[in-house]
PDB file of C-alpha atoms in Angstrom:
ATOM      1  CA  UNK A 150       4.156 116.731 -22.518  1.00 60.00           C
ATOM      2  CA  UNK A 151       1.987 113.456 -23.328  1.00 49.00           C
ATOM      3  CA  UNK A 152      -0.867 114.533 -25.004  1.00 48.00           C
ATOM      4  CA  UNK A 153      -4.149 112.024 -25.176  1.00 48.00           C
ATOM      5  CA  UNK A 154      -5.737 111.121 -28.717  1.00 43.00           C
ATOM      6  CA  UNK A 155      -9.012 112.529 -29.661  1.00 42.00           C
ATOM      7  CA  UNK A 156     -11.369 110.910 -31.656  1.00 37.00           C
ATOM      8  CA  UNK A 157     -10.305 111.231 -35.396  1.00 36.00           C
ATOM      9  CA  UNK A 158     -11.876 113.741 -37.392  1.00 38.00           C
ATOM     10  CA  UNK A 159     -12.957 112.436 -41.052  1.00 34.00           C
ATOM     11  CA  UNK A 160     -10.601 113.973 -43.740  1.00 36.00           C
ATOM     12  CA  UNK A 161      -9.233 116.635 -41.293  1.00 41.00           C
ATOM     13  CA  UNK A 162     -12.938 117.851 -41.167  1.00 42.00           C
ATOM     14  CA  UNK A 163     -14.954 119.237 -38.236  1.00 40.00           C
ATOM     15  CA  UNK A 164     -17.394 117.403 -37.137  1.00 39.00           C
ATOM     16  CA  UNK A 165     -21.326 119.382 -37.568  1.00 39.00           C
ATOM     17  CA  UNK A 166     -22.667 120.936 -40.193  1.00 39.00           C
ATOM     18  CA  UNK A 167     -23.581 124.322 -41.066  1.00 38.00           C
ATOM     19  CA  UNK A 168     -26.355 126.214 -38.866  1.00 39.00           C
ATOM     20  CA  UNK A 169     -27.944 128.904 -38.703  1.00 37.00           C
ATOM     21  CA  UNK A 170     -27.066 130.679 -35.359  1.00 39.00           C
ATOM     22  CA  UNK A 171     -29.646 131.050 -32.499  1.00 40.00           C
ATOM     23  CA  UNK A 172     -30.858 134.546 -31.236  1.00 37.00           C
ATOM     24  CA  UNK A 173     -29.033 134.312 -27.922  1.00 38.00           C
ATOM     25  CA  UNK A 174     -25.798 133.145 -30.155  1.00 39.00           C
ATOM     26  CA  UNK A 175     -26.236 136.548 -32.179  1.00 38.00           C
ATOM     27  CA  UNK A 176     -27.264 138.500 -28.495  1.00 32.00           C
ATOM     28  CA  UNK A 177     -23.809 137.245 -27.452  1.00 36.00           C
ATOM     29  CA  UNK A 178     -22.093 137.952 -30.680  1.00 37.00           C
ATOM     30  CA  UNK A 179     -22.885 141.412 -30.440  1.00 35.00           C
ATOM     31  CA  UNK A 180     -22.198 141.859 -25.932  1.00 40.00           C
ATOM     32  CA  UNK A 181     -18.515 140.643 -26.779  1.00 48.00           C
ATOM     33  CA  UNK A 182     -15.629 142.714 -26.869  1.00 70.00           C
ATOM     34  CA  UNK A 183     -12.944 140.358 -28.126  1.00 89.00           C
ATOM     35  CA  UNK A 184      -9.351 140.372 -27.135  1.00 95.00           C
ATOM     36  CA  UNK A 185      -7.134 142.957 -26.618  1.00 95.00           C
ATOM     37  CA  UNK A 186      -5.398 144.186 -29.325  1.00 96.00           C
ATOM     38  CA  UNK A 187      -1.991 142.695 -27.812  1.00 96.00           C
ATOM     39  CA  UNK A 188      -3.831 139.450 -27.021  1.00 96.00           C
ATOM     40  CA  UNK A 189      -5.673 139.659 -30.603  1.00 97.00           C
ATOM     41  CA  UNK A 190      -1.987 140.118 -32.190  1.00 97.00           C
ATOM     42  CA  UNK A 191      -0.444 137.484 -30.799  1.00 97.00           C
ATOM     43  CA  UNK A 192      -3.225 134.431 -31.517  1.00 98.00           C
ATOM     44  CA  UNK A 193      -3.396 135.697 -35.335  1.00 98.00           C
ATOM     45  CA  UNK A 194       0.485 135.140 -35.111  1.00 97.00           C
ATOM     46  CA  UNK A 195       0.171 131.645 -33.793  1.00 98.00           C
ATOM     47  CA  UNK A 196      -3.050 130.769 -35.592  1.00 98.00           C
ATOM     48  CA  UNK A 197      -1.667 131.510 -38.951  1.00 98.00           C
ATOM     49  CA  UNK A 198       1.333 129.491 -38.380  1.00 97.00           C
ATOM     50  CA  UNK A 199      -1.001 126.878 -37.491  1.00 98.00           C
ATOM     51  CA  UNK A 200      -3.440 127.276 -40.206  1.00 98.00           C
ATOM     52  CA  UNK A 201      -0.484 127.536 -42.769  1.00 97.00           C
ATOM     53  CA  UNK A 202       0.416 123.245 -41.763  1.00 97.00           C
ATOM     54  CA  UNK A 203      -3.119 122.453 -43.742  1.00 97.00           C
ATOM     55  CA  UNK A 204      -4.348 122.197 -47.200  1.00 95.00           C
ATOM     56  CA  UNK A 205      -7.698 123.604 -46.278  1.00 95.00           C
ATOM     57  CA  UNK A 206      -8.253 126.243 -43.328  1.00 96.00           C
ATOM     58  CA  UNK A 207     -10.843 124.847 -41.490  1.00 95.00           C
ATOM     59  CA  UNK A 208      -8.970 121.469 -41.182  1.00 97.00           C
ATOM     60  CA  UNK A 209      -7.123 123.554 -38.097  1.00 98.00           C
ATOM     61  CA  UNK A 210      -9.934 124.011 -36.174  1.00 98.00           C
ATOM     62  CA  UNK A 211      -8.776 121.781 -33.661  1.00 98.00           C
ATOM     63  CA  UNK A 212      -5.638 122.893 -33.126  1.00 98.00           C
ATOM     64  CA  UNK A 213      -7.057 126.652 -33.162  1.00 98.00           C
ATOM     65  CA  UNK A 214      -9.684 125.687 -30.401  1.00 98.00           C
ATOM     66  CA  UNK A 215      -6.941 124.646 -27.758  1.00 98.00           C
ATOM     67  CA  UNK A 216      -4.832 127.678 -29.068  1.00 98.00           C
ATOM     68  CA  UNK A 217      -7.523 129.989 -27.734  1.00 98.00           C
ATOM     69  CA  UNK A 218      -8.127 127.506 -24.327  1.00 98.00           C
ATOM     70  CA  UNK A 219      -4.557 128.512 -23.760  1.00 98.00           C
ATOM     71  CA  UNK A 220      -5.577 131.946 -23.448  1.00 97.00           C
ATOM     72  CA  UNK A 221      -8.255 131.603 -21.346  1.00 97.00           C
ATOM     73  CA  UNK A 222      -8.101 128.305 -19.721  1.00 97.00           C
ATOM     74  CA  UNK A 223     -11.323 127.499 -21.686  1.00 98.00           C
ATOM     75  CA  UNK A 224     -12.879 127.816 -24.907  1.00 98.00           C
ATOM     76  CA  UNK A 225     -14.909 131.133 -24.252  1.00 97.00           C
ATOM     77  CA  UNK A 226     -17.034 133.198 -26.525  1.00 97.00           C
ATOM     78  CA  UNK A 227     -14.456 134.872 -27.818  1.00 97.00           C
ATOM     79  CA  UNK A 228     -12.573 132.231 -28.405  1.00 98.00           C
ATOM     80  CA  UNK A 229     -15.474 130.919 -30.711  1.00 98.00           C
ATOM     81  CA  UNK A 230     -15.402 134.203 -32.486  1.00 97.00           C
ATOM     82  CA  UNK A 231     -11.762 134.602 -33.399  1.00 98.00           C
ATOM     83  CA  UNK A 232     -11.508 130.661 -34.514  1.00 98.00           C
ATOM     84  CA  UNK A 233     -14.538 131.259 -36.943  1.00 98.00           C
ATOM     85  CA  UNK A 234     -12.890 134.374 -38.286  1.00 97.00           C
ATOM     86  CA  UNK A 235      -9.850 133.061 -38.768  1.00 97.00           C
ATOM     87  CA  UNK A 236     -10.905 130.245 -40.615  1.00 98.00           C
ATOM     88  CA  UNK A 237     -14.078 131.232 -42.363  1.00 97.00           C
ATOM     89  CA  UNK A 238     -16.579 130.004 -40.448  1.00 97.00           C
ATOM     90  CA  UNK A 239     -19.843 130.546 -38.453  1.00 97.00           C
ATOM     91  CA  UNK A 240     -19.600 130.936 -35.059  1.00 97.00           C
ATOM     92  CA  UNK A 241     -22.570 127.896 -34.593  1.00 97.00           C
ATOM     93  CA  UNK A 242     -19.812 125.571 -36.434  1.00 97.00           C
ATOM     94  CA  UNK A 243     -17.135 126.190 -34.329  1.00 98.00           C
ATOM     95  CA  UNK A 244     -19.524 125.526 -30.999  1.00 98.00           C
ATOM     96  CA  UNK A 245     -20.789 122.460 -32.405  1.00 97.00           C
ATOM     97  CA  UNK A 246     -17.302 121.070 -32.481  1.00 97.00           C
ATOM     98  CA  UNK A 247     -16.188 122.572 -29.059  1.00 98.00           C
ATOM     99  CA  UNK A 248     -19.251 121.116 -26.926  1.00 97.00           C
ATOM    100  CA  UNK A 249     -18.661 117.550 -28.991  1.00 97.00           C
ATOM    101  CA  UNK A 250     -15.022 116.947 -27.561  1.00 96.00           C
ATOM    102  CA  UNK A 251     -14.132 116.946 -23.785  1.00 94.00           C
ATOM    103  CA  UNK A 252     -10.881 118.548 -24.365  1.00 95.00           C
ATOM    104  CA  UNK A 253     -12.397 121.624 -24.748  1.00 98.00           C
ATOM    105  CA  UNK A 254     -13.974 123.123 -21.812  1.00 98.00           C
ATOM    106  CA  UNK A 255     -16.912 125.325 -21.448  1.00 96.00           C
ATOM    107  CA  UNK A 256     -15.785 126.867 -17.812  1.00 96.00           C
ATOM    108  CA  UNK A 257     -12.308 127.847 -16.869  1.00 97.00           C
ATOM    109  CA  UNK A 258     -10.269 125.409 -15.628  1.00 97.00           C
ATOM    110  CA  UNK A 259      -7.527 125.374 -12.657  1.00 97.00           C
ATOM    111  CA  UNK A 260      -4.373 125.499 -13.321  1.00 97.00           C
ATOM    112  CA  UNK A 261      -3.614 122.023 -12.185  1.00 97.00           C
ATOM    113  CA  UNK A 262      -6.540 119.999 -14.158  1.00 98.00           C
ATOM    114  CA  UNK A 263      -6.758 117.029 -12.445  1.00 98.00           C
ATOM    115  CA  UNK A 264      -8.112 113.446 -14.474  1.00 97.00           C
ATOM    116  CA  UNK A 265      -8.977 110.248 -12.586  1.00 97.00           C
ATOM    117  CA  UNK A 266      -9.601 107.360 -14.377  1.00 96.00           C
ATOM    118  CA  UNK A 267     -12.776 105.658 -13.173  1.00 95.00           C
ATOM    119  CA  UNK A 268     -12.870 103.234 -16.855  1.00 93.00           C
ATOM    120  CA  UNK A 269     -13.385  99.253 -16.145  1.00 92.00           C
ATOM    121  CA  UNK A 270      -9.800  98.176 -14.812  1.00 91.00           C
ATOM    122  CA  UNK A 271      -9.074 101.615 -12.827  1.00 94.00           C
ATOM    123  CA  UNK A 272     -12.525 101.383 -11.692  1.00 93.00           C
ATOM    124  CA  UNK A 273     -11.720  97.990 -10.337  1.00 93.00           C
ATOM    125  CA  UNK A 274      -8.366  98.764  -8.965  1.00 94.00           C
ATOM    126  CA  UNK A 275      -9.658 101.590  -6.912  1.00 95.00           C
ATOM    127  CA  UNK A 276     -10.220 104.102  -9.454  1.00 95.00           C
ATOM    128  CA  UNK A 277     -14.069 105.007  -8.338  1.00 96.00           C
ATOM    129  CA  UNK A 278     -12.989 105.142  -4.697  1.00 97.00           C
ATOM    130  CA  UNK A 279     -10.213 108.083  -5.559  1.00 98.00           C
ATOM    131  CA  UNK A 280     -12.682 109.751  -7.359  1.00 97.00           C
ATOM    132  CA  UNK A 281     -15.458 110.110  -4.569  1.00 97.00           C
ATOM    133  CA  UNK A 282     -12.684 110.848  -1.932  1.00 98.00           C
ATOM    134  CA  UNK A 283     -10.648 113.075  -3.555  1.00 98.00           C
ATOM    135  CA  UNK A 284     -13.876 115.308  -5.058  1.00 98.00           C
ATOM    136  CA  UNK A 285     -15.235 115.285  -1.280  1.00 98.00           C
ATOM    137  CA  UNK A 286     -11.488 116.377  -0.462  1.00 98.00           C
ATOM    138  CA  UNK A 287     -11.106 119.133  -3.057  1.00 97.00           C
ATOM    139  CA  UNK A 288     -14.754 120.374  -3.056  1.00 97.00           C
ATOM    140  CA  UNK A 289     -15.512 120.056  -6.487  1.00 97.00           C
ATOM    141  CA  UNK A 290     -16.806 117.638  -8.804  1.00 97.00           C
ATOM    142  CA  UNK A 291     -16.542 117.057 -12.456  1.00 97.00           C
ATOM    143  CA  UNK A 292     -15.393 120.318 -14.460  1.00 97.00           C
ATOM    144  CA  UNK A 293     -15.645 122.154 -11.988  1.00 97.00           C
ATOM    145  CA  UNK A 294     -12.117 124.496 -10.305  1.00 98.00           C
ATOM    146  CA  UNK A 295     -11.935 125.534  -7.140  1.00 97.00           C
ATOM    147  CA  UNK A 296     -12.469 129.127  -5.510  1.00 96.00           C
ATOM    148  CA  UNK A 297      -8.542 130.025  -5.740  1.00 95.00           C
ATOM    149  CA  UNK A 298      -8.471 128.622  -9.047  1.00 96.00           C
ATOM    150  CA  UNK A 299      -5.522 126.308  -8.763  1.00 97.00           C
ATOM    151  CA  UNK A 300      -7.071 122.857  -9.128  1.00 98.00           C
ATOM    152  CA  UNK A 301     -10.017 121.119 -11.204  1.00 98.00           C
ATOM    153  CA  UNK A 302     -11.356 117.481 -11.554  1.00 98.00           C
ATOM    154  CA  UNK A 303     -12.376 115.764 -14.318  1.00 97.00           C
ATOM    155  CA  UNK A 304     -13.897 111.811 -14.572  1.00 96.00           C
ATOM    156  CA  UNK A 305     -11.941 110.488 -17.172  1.00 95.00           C
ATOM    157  CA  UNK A 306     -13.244 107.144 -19.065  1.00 92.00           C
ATOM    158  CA  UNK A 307      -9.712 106.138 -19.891  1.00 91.00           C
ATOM    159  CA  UNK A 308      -5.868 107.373 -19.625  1.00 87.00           C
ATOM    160  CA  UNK A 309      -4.580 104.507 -21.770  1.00 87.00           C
ATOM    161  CA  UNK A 310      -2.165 103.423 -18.953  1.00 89.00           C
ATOM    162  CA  UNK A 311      -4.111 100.407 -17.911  1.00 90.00           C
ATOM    163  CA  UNK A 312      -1.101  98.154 -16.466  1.00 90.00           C
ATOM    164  CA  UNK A 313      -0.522 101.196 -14.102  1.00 92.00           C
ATOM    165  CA  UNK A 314      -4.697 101.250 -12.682  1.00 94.00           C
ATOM    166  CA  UNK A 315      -5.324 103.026 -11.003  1.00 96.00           C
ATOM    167  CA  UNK A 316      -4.606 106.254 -13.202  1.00 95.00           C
ATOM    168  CA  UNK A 317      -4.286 110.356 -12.638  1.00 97.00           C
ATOM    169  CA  UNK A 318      -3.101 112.775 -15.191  1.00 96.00           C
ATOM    170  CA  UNK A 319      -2.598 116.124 -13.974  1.00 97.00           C
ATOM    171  CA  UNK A 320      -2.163 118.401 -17.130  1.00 96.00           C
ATOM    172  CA  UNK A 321      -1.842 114.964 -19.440  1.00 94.00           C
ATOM    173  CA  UNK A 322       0.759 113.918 -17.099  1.00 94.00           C
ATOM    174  CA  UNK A 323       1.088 110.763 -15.818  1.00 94.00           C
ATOM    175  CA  UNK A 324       0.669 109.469 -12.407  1.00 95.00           C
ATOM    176  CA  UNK A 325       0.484 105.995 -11.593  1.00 94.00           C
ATOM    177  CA  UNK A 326      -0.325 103.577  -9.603  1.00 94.00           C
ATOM    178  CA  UNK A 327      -2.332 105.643  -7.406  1.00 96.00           C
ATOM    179  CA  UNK A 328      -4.325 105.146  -4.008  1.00 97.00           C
ATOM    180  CA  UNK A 329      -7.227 107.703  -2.376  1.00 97.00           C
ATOM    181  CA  UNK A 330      -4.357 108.870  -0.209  1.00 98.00           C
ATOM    182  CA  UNK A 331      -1.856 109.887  -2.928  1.00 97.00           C
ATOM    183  CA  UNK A 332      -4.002 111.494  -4.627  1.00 98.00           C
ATOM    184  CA  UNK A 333      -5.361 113.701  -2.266  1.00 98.00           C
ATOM    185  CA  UNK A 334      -1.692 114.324  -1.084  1.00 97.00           C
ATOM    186  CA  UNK A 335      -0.900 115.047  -4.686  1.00 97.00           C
ATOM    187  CA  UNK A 336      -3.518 117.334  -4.690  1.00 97.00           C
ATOM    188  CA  UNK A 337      -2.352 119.067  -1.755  1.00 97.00           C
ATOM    189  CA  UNK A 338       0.790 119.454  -2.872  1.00 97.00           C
ATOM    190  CA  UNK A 339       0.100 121.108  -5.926  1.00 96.00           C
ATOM    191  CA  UNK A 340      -1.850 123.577  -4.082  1.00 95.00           C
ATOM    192  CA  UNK A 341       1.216 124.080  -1.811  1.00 95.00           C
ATOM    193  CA  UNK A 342       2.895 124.931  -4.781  1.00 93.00           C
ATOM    194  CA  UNK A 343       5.387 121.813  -4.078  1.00 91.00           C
ATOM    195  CA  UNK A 344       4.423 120.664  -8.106  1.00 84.00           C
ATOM    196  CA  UNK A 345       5.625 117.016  -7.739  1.00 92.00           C
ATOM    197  CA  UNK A 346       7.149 115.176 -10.749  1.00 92.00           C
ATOM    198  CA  UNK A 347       5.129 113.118 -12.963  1.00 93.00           C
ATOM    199  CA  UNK A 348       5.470 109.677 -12.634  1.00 91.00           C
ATOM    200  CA  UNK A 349       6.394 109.006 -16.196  1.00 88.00           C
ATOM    201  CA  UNK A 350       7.460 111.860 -18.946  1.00 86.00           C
ATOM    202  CA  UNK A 351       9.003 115.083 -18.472  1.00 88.00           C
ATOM    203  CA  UNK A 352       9.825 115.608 -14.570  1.00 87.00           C
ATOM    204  CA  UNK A 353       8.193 118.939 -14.922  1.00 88.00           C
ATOM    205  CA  UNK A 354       4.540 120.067 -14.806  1.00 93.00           C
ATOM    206  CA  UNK A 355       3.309 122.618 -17.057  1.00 93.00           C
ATOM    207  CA  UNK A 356      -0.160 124.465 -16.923  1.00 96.00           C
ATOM    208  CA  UNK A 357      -3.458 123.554 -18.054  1.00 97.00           C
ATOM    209  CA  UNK A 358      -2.703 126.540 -20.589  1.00 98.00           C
ATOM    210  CA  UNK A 359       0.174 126.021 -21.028  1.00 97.00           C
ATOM    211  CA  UNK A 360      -0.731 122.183 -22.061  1.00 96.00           C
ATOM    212  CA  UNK A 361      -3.447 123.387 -24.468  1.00 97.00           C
ATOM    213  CA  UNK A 362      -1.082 125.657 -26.610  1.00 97.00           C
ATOM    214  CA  UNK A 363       1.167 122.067 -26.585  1.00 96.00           C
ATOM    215  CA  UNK A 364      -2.108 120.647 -27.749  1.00 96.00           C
ATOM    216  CA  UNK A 365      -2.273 123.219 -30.419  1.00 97.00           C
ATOM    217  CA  UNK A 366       0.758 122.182 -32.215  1.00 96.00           C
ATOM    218  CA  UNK A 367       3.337 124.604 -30.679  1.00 95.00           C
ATOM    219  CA  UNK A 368       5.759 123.048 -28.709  1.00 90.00           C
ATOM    220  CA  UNK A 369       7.379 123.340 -25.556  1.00 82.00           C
ATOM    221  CA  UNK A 370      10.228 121.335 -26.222  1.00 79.00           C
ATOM    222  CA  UNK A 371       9.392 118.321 -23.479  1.00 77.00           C
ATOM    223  CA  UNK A 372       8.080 115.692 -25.317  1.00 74.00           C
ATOM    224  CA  UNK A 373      10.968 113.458 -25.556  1.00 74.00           C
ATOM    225  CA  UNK A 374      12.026 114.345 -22.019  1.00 76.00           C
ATOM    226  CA  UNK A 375      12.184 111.224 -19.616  1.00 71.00           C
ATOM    227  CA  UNK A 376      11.058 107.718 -20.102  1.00 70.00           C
ATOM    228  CA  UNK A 377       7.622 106.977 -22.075  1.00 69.00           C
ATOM    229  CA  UNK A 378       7.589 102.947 -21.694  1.00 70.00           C
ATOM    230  CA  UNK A 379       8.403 101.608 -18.752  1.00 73.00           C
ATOM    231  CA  UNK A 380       8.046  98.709 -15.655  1.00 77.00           C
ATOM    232  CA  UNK A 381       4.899  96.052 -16.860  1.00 77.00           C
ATOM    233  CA  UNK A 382       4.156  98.525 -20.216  1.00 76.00           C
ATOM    234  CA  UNK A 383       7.766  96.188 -21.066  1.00 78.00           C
ATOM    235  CA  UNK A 384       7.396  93.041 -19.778  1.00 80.00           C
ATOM    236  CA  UNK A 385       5.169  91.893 -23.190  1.00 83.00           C
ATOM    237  CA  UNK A 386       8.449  93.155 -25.229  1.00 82.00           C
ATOM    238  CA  UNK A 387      10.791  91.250 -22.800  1.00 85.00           C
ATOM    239  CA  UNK A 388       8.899  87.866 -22.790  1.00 88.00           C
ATOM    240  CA  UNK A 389       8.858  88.246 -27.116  1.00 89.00           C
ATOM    241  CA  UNK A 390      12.194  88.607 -27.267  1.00 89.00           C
ATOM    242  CA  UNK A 391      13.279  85.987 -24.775  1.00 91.00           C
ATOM    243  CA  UNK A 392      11.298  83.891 -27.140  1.00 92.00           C
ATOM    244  CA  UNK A 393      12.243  84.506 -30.304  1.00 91.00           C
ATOM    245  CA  UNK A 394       9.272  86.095 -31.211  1.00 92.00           C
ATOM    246  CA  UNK A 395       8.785  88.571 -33.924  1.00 88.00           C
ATOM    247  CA  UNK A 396       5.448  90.112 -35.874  1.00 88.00           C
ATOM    248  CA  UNK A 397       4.823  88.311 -39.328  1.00 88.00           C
ATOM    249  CA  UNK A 398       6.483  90.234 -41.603  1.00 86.00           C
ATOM    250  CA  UNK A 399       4.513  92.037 -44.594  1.00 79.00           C
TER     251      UNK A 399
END
């Protein structure tokens, strides 16, 4: 799958210091039940292997965040719990880098997560108009699934496909070149279970969970499936070399 960057974390580090946990943080602390044992087996398997790629432990927090959104289609509570135990943490560190990056969400999601650019150029293409009709179309707005759980919106400030505006992602798949009509037939189409190709990428969607253990570090073999580059993302390269043109070298 194409996965988005985040914003870079100094030295591998969280972001947010250390805190002392509010009352209703230790009220919930003690109402949780954690995960099933299965469930709870099965994340320390995958969280280890994860932890094990970095020098220090709580340089995987990251990674560990979208391994629990995988299992839950958001970050829950005890999601927060198992990623502080693993790693040696307290539970108010691991929130305060959840709520800082959009990645991680705070409700569950549907299983198609659904991104519209509205940034300048999409914005200007279109991309603001898609937004307002296909949110009036789904019934939801911004984080927010619907009912049967199958789709969710999100107002994305940029895809980094901006010589294909205007821009959706479904799942961090790309699909270009849209109009307020595709994408509410896209939309529709996913909820008819049709699950049309993305536009650039591997030719088959995966989940929002499944995406976030992707996210995580564990792989589900796609990435290098179908074209990454392609149509005006080229023509710069194609006009450089019918030039003669080359970077300065070092």
């Amino acid at each position: 799958m194409s996965a988005p960057d985040e914003r870079a974390v100094a030295g591998g580090e969280p972001v947010g210091g250390q805190s002392t946990p509010s009352s209703n943080e230790e009220v919930s602390t003690t109402m949780t039940k954690g995960y099933a044992p299965e469930v709870r087996e099965r994340l320390e398997r995958d969280a280890k292997e994860i932890i094990g790629r970095y020098p220090r432990p709580r340089s995987a927090l990251l990674p560990l965040l979208h391994l629990v959104q995988s299992e839950d289609g958001y970050v829950s509570d005890d999601g927060h719990e198992f990623c502080a135990e693993m790693l040696g943490l307290s539970k108010a560190e691991v929130v305060g880098v959840s709520t800082f990056y959009t990645m991680y969400k705070r409700r569950p999601m549907g299983q198609y997560h659904v991104g519209v650019c509205i940034n300048t150029l999409c914005a200007v293409m279109g991309g603001d108009q898609i937004w307002d009709e296909l949110s009036e179309h789904v019934g939801v707005g911004h984080d927010e699934a619907t009912p049967d759980g199958k789709i969710s919106l999100e107002r994305l400030e940029c895809n980094a496909a901006c010589d294909f505006a205007p821009v959706m992602m479904v799942n961090w798949e790309f699909f270009d070149n849209q109009t307020p009509d595709s994408a509410k037939q896209l939309v529709d189409d996913l909820r008819d279970g049709k699950e049309p190709s993305p536009t650039r990428g591997p030719k088959k969607l995966c989940t929002f969970k499944e995406a976030s253990r992707v996210l995580s570090g564990l792989p589900d073999g796609l990435a290098g499936d179908g074209p990454s580059a392609v149509g005006p993302s080229l023509e710069g390269l194609k006009i450089a070399k019918a030039n003669g043109w080359k970077a300065p070298e070092a």
